[in-house]
Short mmCIF file of C-alpha atoms in Angstrom, two decimals:
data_model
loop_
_atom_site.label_atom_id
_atom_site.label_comp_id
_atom_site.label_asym_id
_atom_site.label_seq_id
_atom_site.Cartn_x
_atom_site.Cartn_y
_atom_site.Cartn_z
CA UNK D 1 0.00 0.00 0.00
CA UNK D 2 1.11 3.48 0.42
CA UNK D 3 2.65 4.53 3.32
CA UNK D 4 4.83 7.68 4.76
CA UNK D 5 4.43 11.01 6.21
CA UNK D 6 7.94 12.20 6.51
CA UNK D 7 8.67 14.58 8.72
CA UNK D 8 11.94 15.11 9.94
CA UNK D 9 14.24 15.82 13.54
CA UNK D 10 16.51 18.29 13.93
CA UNK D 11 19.65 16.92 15.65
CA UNK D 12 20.64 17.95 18.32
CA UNK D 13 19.33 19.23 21.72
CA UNK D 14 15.62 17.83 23.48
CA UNK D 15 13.88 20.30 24.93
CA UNK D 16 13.89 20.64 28.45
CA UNK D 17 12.33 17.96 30.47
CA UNK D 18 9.77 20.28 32.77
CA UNK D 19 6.16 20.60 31.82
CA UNK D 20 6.87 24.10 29.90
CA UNK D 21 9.07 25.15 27.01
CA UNK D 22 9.39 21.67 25.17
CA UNK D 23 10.13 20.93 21.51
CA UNK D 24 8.65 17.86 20.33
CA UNK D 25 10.38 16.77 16.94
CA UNK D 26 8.07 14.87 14.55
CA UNK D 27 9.18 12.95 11.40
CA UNK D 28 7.12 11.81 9.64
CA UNK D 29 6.30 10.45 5.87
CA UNK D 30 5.09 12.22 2.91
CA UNK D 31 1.16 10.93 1.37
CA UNK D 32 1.27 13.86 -1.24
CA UNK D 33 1.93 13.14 -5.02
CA UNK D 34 3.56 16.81 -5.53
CA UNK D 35 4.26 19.83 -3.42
CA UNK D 36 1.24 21.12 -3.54
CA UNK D 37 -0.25 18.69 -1.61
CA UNK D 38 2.49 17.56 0.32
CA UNK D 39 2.03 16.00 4.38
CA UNK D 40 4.13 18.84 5.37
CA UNK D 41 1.74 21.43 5.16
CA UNK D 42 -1.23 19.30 6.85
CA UNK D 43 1.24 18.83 10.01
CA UNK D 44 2.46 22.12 9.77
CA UNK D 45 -1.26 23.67 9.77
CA UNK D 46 -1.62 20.79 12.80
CA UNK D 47 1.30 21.65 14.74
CA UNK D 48 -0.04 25.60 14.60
CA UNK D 49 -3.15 24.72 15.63
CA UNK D 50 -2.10 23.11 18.51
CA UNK D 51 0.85 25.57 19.82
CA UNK D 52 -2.13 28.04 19.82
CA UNK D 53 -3.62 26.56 22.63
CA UNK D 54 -0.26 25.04 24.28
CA UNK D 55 2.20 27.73 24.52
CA UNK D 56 4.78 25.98 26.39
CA UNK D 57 5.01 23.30 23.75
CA UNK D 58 6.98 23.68 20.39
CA UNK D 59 6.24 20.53 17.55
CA UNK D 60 9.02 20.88 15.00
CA UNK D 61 7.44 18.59 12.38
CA UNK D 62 9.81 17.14 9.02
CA UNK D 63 8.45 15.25 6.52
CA UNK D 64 10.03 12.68 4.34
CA UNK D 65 9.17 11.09 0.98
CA UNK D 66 8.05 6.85 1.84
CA UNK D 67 11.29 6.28 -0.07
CA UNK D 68 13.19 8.08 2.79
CA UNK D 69 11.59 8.15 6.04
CA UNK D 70 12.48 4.89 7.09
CA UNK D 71 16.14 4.71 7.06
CA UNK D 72 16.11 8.38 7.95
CA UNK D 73 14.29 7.38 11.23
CA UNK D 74 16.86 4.53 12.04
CA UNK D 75 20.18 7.26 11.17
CA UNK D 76 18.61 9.19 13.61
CA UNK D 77 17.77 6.93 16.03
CA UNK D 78 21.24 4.99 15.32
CA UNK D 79 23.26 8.44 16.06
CA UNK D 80 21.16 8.76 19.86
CA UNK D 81 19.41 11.52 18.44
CA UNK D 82 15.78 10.08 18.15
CA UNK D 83 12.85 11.96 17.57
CA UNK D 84 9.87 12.30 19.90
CA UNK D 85 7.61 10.99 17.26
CA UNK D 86 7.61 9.30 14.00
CA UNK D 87 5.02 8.10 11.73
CA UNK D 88 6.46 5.51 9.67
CA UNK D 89 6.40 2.33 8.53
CA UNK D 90 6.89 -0.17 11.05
CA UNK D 91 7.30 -0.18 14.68
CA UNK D 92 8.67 -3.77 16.00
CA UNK D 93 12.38 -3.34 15.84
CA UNK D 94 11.97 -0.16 17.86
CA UNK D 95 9.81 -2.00 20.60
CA UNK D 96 11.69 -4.78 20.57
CA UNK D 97 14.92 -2.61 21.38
CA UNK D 98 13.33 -0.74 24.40
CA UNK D 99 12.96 2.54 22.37
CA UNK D 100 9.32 3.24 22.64
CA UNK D 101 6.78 4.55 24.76
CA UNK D 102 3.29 1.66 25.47
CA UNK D 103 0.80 3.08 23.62
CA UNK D 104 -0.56 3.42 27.49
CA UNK D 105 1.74 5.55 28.32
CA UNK D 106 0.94 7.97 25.64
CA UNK D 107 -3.02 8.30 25.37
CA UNK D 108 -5.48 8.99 27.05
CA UNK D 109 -8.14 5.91 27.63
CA UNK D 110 -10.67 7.97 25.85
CA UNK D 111 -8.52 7.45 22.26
CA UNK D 112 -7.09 4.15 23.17
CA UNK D 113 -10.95 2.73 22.64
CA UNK D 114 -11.54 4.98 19.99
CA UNK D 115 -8.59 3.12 17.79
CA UNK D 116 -10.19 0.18 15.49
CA UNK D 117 -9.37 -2.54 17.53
CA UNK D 118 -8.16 -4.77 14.98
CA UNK D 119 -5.04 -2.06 14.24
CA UNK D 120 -4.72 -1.57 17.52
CA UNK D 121 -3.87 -5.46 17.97
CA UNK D 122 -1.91 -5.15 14.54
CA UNK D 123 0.42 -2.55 16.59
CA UNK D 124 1.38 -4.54 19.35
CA UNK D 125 4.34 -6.63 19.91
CA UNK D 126 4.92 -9.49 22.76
CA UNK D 127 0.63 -8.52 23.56
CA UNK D 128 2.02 -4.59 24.05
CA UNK D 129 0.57 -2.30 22.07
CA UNK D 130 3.75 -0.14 20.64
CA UNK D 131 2.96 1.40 17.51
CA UNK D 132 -0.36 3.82 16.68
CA UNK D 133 -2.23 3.15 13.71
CA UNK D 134 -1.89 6.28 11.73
CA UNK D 135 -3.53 5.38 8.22
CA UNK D 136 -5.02 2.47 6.84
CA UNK D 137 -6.30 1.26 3.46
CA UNK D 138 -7.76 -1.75 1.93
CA UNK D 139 -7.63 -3.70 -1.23
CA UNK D 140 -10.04 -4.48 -3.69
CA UNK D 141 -10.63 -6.22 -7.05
CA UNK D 142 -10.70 -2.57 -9.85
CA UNK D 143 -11.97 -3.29 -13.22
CA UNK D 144 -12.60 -1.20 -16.58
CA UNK D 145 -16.21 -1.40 -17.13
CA UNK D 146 -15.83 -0.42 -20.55
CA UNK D 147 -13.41 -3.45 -21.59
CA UNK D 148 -15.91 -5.15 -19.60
CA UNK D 149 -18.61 -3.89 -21.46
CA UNK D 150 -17.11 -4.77 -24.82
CA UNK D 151 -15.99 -8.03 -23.37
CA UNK D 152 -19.77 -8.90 -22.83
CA UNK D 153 -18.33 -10.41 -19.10
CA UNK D 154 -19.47 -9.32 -15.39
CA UNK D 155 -17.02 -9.57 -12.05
CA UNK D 156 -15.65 -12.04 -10.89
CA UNK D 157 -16.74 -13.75 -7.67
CA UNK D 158 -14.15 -16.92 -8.49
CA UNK D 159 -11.21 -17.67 -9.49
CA UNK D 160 -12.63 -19.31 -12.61
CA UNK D 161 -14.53 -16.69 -13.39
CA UNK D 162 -12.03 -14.19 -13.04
CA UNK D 163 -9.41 -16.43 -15.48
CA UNK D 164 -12.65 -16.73 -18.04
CA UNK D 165 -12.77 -13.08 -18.12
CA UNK D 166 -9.18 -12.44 -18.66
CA UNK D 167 -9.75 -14.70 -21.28
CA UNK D 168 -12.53 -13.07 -23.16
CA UNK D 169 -10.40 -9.53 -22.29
CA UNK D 170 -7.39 -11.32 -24.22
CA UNK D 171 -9.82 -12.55 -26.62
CA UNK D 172 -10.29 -8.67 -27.62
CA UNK D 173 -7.10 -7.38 -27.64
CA UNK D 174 -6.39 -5.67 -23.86
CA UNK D 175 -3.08 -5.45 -23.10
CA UNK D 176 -3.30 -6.86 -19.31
CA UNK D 177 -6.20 -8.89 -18.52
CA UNK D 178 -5.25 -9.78 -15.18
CA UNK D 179 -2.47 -7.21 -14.02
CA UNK D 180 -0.26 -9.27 -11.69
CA UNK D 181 2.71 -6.92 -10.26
CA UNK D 182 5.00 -9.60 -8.58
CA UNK D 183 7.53 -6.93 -9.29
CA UNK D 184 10.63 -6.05 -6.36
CA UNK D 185 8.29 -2.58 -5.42
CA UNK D 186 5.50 -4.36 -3.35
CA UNK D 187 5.00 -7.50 -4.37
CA UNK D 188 4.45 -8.68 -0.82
CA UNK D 189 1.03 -6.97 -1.55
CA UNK D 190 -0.47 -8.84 -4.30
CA UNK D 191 1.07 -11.58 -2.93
CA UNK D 192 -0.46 -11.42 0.22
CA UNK D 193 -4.07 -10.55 -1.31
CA UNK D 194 -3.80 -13.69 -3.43
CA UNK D 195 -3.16 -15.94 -0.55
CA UNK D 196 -6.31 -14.66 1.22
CA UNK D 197 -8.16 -15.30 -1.58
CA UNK D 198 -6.44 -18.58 -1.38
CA UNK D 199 -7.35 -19.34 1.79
CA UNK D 200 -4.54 -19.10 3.87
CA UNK D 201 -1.82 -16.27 4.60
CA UNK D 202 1.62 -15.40 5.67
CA UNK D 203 0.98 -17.15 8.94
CA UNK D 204 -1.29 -18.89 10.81
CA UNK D 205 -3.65 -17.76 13.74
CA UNK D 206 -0.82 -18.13 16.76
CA UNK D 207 1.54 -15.90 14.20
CA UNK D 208 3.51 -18.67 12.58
CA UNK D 209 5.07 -18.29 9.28
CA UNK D 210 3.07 -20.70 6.75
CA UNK D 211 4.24 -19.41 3.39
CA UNK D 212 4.89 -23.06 2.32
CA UNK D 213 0.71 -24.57 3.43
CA UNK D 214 -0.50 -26.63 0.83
CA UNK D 215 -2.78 -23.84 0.00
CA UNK D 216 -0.19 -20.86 -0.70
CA UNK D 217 1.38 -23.60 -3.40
CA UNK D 218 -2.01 -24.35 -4.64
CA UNK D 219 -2.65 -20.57 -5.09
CA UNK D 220 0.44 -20.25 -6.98
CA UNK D 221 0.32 -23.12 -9.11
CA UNK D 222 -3.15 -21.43 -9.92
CA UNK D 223 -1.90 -18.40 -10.99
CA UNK D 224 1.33 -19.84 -12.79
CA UNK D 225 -0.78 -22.33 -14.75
CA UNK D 226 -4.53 -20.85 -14.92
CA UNK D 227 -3.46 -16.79 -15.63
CA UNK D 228 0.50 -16.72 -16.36
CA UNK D 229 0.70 -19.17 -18.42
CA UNK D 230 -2.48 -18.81 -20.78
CA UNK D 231 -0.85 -15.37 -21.11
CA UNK D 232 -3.96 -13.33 -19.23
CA UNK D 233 -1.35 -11.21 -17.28
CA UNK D 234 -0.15 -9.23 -20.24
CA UNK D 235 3.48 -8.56 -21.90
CA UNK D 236 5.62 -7.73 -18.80
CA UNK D 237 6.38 -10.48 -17.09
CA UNK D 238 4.62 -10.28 -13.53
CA UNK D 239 8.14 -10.83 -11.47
CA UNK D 240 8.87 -7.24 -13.53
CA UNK D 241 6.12 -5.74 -13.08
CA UNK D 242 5.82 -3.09 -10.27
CA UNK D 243 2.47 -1.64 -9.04
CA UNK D 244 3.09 1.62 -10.06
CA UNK D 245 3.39 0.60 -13.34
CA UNK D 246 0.26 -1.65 -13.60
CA UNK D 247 -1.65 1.44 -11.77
CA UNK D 248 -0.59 3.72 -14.22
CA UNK D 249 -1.26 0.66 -17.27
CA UNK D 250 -4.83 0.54 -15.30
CA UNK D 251 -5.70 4.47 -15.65
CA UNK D 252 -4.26 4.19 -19.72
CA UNK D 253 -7.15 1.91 -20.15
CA UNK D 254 -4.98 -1.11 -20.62
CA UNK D 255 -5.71 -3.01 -18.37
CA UNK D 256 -9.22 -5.45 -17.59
CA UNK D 257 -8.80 -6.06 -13.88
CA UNK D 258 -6.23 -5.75 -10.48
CA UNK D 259 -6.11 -5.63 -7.18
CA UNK D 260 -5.88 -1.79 -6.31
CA UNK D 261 -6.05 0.91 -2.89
CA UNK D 262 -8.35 4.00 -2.99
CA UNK D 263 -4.88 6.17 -4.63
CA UNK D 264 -6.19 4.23 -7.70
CA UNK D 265 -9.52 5.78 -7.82
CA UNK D 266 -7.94 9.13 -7.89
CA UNK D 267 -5.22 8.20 -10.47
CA UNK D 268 -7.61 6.50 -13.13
CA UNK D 269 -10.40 9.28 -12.37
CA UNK D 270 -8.28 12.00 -13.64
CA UNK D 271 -7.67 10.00 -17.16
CA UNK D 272 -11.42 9.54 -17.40
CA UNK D 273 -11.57 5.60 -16.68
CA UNK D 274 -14.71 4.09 -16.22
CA UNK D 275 -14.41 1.51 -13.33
CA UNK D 276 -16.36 -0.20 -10.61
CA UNK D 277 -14.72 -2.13 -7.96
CA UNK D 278 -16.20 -5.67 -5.93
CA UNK D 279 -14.83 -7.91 -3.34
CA UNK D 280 -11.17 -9.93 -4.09
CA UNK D 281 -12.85 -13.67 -5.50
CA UNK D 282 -11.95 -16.73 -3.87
CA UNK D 283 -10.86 -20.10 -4.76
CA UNK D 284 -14.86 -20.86 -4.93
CA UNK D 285 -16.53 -17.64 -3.45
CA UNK D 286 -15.58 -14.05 -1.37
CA UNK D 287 -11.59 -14.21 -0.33
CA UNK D 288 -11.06 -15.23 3.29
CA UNK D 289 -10.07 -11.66 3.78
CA UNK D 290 -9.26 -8.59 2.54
CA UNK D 291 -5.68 -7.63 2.30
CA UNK D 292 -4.93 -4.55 5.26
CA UNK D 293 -1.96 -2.00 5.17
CA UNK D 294 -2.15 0.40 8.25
CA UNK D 295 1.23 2.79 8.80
CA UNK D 296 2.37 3.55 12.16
CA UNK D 297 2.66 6.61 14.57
CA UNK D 298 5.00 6.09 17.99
CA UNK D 299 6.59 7.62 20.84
CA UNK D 300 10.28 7.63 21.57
CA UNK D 301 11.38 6.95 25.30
CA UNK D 302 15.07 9.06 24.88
CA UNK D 303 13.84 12.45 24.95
CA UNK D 304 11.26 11.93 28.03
CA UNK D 305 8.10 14.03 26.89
CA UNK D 306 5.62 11.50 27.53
CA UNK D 307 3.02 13.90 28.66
CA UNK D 308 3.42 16.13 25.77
CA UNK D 309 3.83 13.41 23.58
CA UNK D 310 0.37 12.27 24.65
CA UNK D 311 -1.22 15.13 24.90
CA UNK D 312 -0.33 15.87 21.29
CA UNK D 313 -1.47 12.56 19.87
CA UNK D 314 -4.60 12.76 21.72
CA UNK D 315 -5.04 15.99 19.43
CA UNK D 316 -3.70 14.56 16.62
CA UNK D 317 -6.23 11.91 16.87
CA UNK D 318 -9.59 13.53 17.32
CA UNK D 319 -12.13 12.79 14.73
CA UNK D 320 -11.58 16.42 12.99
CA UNK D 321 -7.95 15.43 12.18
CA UNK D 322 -8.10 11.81 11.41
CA UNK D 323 -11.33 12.80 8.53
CA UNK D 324 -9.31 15.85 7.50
CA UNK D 325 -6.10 13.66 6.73
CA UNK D 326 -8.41 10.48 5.68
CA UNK D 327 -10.10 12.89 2.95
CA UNK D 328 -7.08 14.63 1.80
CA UNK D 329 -4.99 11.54 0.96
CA UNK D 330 -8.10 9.72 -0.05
CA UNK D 331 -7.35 6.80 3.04
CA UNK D 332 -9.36 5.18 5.61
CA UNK D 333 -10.00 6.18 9.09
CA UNK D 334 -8.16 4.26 11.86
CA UNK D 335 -10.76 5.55 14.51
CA UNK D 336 -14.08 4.55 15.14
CA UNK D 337 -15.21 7.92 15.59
CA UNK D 338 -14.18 8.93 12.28
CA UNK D 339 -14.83 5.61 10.23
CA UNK D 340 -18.49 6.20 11.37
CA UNK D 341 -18.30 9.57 9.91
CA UNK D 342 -16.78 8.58 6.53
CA UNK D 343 -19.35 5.78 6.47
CA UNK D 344 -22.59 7.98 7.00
CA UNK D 345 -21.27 11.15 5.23
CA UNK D 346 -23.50 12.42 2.16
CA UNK D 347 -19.97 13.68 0.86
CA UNK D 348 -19.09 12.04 -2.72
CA UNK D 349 -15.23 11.69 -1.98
CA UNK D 350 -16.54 9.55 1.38
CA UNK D 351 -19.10 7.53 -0.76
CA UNK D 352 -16.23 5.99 -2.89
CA UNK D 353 -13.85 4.76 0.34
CA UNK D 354 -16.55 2.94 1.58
CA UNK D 355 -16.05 -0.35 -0.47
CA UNK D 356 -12.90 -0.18 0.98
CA UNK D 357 -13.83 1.17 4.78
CA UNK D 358 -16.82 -1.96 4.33
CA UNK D 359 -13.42 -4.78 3.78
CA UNK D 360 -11.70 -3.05 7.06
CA UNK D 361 -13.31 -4.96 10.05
CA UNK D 362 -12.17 -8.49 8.53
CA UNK D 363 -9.36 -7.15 6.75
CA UNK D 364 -5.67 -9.26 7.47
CA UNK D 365 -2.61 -7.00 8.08
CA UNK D 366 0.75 -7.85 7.03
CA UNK D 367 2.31 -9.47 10.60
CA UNK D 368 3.89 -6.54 11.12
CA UNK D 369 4.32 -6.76 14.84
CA UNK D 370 7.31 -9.59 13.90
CA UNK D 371 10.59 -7.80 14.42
CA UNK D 372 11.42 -10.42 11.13
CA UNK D 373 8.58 -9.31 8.95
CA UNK D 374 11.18 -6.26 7.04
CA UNK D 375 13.66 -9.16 6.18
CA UNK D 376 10.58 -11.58 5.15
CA UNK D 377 9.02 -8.95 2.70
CA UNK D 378 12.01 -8.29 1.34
CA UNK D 379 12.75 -11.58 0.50
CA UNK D 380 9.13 -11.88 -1.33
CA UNK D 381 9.41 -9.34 -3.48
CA UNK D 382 12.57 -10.27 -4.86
CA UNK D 383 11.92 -13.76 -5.19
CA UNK D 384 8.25 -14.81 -5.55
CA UNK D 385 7.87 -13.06 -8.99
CA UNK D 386 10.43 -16.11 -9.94
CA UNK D 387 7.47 -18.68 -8.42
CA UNK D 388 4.96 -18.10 -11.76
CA UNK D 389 7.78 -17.59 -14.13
CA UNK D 390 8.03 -20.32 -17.20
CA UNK D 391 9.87 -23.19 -15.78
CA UNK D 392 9.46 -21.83 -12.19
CA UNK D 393 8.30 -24.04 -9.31
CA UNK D 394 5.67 -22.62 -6.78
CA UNK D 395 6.56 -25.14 -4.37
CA UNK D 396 10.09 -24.44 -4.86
CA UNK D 397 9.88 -20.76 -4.36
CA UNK D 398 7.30 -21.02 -1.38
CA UNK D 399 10.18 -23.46 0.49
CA UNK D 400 12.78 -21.48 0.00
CA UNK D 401 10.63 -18.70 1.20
CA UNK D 402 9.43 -20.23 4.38
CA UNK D 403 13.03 -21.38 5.63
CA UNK D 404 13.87 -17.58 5.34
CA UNK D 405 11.44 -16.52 7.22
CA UNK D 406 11.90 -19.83 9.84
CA UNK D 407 15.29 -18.50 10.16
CA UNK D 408 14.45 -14.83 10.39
CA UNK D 409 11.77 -15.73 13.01
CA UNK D 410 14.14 -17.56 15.06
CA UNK D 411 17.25 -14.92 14.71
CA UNK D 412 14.78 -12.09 16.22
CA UNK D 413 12.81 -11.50 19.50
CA UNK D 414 9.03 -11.04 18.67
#
């Protein structure tokens, strides 16, 4: 999914530890497509807001493109110089090392129930809740209603029928049929989504690593035999493919159907692409789940703060500010407060999020709070692309895949 506000420390000196006259440094990770609508200016207009009412608290607040923010985070945090707060990508290697605040620490009880429970669980690591739910989305199944149309084809609610209507979409010329980015960028996504549909996940229900179940292989001998190799997944070959690309091939009108976040309804709306969007298919019916991406605020414990820190986030966090930021960047709500807001809003830009706020209750997260999870998506998306490739082996890939993350597991706390 998409992920980052960047905002950046300044090095150097914390504020002073009393209750007045502290700086709270924010990075965070940038959500805008150009400077115009960059996350800079929503936290700075945030930050002002709330100095106006706090004068003995300062938030410096730097923002970082998603490419960035990250490893800017860890220099920062490597050098002792760690920021009060940061809104990145993932939290467990920070927990794990003692870094961060408990989420109890931080807010009040009021906006610890008001989080969607099923983030809040995402964010916690050895049963502590660490890391904040900042911004969520969901995925869904996007498809061009006008290939469609000309196709003569509806949905899919199967696998079969969604490799009959790549077929009749091949049959009349589209480019993609099925666009299938197993490319290095995020292929952990798609690959994710198709194992949920599949039936099974990354791991099982105690947090166990399962990428080698008999179902995962089955899904991917699927898709190598039933859409790769009948040639439904276009000219790139999916292990190349990136999802920026096959987003941008989707909004070009070249391509029948993929798995897509609400940035895709902006993207294609702006080329004039007719689409409609339904549930991920399953094997035989509706996927097990929807596919989840949440990014993550947290506290840091070097700097003290915790009062400020919380009293900030609490801000941060009211239903005003999480539907301000959810509408700007076109994302979902990780309050309750808000999500009913989006949900019963009259508002056109609400209307279209909700196919994607009605997958978020049952929707599976990435097992983020595994302090192994960065080293386990990386391997995926440079290697799985390699399980539907001609002459590749599924079960091959998948094994090699699962002893990675057997040996990650077991090489990390969490």
């Amino acid at each position: 999914m998409v992920s980052a506000l960047g905002m950046t420390a300044v090095l150097g000196g914390c504020g002073s530890t009393g209750s007045s006259d502290v700086t709270l440094r924010l990075v965070a990770a940038d959500y805008g497509d150009s400077p115009a609508n960059s996350s800079k200016k929503y936290w700075d207009d945030l930050a002002a807001e709330y100095e106006s009412h706090h004068s003995g608290v300062k938030v410096e607040v730097s923002v970082y493109s998603w490419n960035d923010v990250d490893r800017k985070v860890k220099e920062m945090v490597d050098a002792g110089h760690a920021p009060d707060l940061a809104q990145i990508g993932a939290y467990a290697d920070y927990a794990a090392a003692g870094k961060l605040y408990q989420v109890s620490d931080l807010l009040s009880i009021r906006t610890q129930a008001d989080l969607l429970s099923q983030l809040s669980d995402a964010g916690e690591w050895k049963h502590t809740q660490y890391g904040i739910p900042f911004a969520a989305s969901t995925r869904v199944l996007f498809y061009n209603k006008t290939l469609f149309a000309g196709a003569g084809i509806t949905p899919p609610t199967t696998w079969d029928q969604l490799a009959a209507d790549a077929r009749a979409l091949k049959d009349k010329g589209v480019k993609y049929p099925y666009a299938l980015p197993l490319g290095p960028e995020e292929a952990q996504a798609e690959t994710m989504q198709w194992l949920l549909s599949g039936g099974s996940g990354y791991t099982d229900d105690v947090g166990t690593y399962t990428l080698d179940s008999a179902q995962n292989m089955e899904t991917f001998a699927w898709l190598k035999d039933e859409l790769v190799g009948k040639d439904l997944t276009g000219p790139v070959a999916p292990g190349k493919l990136n999802r920026a690309d096959a987003f941008a091939a989707f909004a070009d009108g070249q391509v029948g159907m993929l798995t897509g976040h609400p940035t895709l309804i902006q993207q294609a709306g702006r080329k004039g692409v007719k689409f409609g969007t339904v549930p991920m298919p399953g094997r035989t019916g509706k996927a097990r789940a929807s596919m989840g991406v949440a990014d993550w605020m947290m506290g840091f414990r070097q700097n003290g703060h915790a009062e400020q820190i919380g009293d900030f986030l609490d801000f941060v966090y009211s239903e005003k500010n999480v539907l301000t930021f959810s509408r700007t960047y076109g994302l979902l709500p990780v309050t309750g407060s808000a999500s009913t807001a989006m949900s019963t809003s009259g508002k056109s830009s609400d209307k279209v999020l909700r196919p994607f706020l009605d997958q978020l209750p049952t929707s599976e997260l990435y097992p983020v709070g595994k302090t192994s999870w960065a080293s386990v998506s990386a391997a995926v998306k440079q290697n799985i692309g390699q399980a539907v490739a001609p002459g590749g082996s599924p079960s091959g890939v998948l094994t090699r895949l699962q002893s990675t993350a057997t040996a990650a597991d077991s090489g990390t706390a969490g």
